[in-house]
Amino acid sequence: MFWFLLIALVVVVAAVTLAVVGGGEEAVLPEAPPEQITDPLPAARPVARADIEALRLAVTARGYRMADVDDVLGRLGAELAERDARIAELEVALAGARAAAAGRPDLFKGDFKGDEPQS
């Protein structure tokens, strides 16, 4: 009885090994394509908060795919740099407008016919 079970175990292990490795011309377990980001960040518009919240990176045996993480971080870094530059540009324009307004106190007075004082 012991020999019968041992031979049956060897046959089952050999059959499973052949099925996994592919003993014939047609593979039983075909190669699966690697996972990709299903909804990447939009290329035609700036990234919004909802885009980041909806982003799901593909997971591999050792964590996230490094190329996907690098792409996302590079894109976010570039957009943050653009926004910082735009904010700095608007702050300089605002400071210039405030300085111009401070130099001309009559800028908002007396320009309309009804605003002039009656004598």
Coordinates of C-alpha atoms in Angstrom, one line a residue:
M1 CA 0.0 0.0 0.0
F2 CA 2.9 2.4 0.8
W3 CA 4.5 1.9 -2.6
F4 CA 1.2 2.5 -4.4
L5 CA 0.7 5.8 -2.6
L6 CA 4.3 6.8 -3.3
I7 CA 4.0 6.1 -7.0
A8 CA 0.7 7.9 -7.2
L9 CA 2.2 10.9 -5.5
V10 CA 5.1 11.0 -8.0
V11 CA 2.7 10.7 -11.0
V12 CA 0.6 13.6 -9.7
V13 CA 3.7 15.8 -9.0
A14 CA 5.0 15.0 -12.5
A15 CA 1.6 15.8 -14.1
V16 CA 1.3 19.2 -12.3
T17 CA 5.0 20.1 -13.2
L18 CA 4.4 19.3 -16.9
A19 CA 1.1 21.3 -16.9
V20 CA 2.8 24.4 -15.3
V21 CA 6.0 24.2 -17.4
G22 CA 4.2 23.4 -20.6
G23 CA 4.9 20.0 -21.8
G24 CA 3.3 20.4 -25.2
E25 CA 3.3 23.0 -28.0
E26 CA 0.4 25.0 -26.5
A27 CA 1.2 26.5 -23.0
V28 CA -1.4 25.7 -20.4
L29 CA -0.5 28.9 -18.4
P30 CA 0.2 31.6 -20.9
E31 CA 2.4 34.6 -20.0
A32 CA 0.3 37.4 -18.4
P33 CA 1.1 40.9 -19.5
P34 CA 2.4 43.2 -16.7
E35 CA -0.1 45.4 -15.0
Q36 CA -0.2 49.0 -16.1
I37 CA -1.8 52.1 -14.6
T38 CA -5.4 51.8 -15.6
D39 CA -6.2 55.5 -15.5
P40 CA -3.0 57.5 -16.0
L41 CA -2.8 61.2 -15.2
P42 CA -4.4 63.4 -17.9
A43 CA -2.0 64.7 -20.4
A44 CA -4.2 67.4 -21.9
R45 CA -4.9 69.3 -18.7
P46 CA -3.4 70.1 -15.3
V47 CA -3.7 67.4 -12.6
A48 CA -6.5 67.9 -10.2
R49 CA -7.0 66.5 -6.7
A50 CA -9.5 63.9 -7.9
D51 CA -7.0 62.6 -10.4
I52 CA -4.5 61.9 -7.6
E53 CA -7.2 60.3 -5.4
A54 CA -8.3 58.0 -8.3
L55 CA -4.8 57.0 -9.3
R56 CA -3.9 53.4 -8.6
L57 CA -0.4 52.1 -9.3
A58 CA 0.3 48.5 -10.4
V59 CA 1.7 46.3 -7.6
T60 CA 4.6 43.9 -8.3
A61 CA 6.2 41.3 -6.1
R62 CA 8.5 43.9 -4.5
G63 CA 6.0 46.7 -4.2
Y64 CA 5.0 49.3 -6.8
R65 CA 6.5 49.4 -10.3
M66 CA 9.3 51.9 -10.1
A67 CA 8.8 53.3 -13.6
D68 CA 5.2 54.1 -12.8
V69 CA 6.1 55.8 -9.5
D70 CA 8.9 57.8 -11.2
D71 CA 6.5 58.9 -14.0
V72 CA 3.8 60.1 -11.5
L73 CA 6.3 61.9 -9.2
G74 CA 8.0 63.5 -12.2
R75 CA 4.6 64.8 -13.5
L76 CA 3.5 66.1 -10.2
G77 CA 6.9 67.8 -9.6
A78 CA 6.7 69.5 -12.9
E79 CA 3.2 70.7 -12.3
L80 CA 4.0 72.0 -8.9
A81 CA 7.0 73.9 -10.3
E82 CA 4.7 75.5 -12.9
R83 CA 2.2 76.5 -10.3
D84 CA 4.9 77.9 -8.0
A85 CA 6.2 80.0 -10.9
R86 CA 2.7 81.2 -11.8
I87 CA 2.0 82.2 -8.2
A88 CA 5.3 84.1 -8.0
E89 CA 4.5 85.9 -11.2
L90 CA 1.0 86.9 -9.9
E91 CA 2.5 88.0 -6.6
V92 CA 5.0 90.3 -8.4
A93 CA 2.2 91.7 -10.5
L94 CA 0.0 92.3 -7.5
A95 CA 2.8 94.0 -5.6
G96 CA 3.4 96.3 -8.6
A97 CA -0.3 97.1 -8.8
R98 CA -0.4 97.9 -5.1
A99 CA 2.8 100.1 -5.4
A100 CA 1.2 102.0 -8.3
A101 CA -2.0 102.5 -6.4
A102 CA -0.1 103.7 -3.3
G103 CA 1.8 106.3 -5.4
R104 CA -1.5 107.7 -6.8
P105 CA -4.1 108.2 -4.1
D106 CA -6.5 109.9 -6.5
L107 CA -6.6 106.9 -8.7
F108 CA -10.1 105.9 -7.6
K109 CA -11.5 109.3 -6.9
G110 CA -13.0 112.0 -9.1
D111 CA -12.9 110.2 -12.4
F112 CA -16.7 110.1 -12.7
K113 CA -19.0 113.2 -13.3
G114 CA -21.1 112.4 -10.2
D115 CA -18.1 112.0 -7.9
E116 CA -16.9 115.6 -8.0
P117 CA -17.8 117.8 -5.0
Q118 CA -20.3 120.5 -5.5
S119 CA -19.2 124.1 -4.7

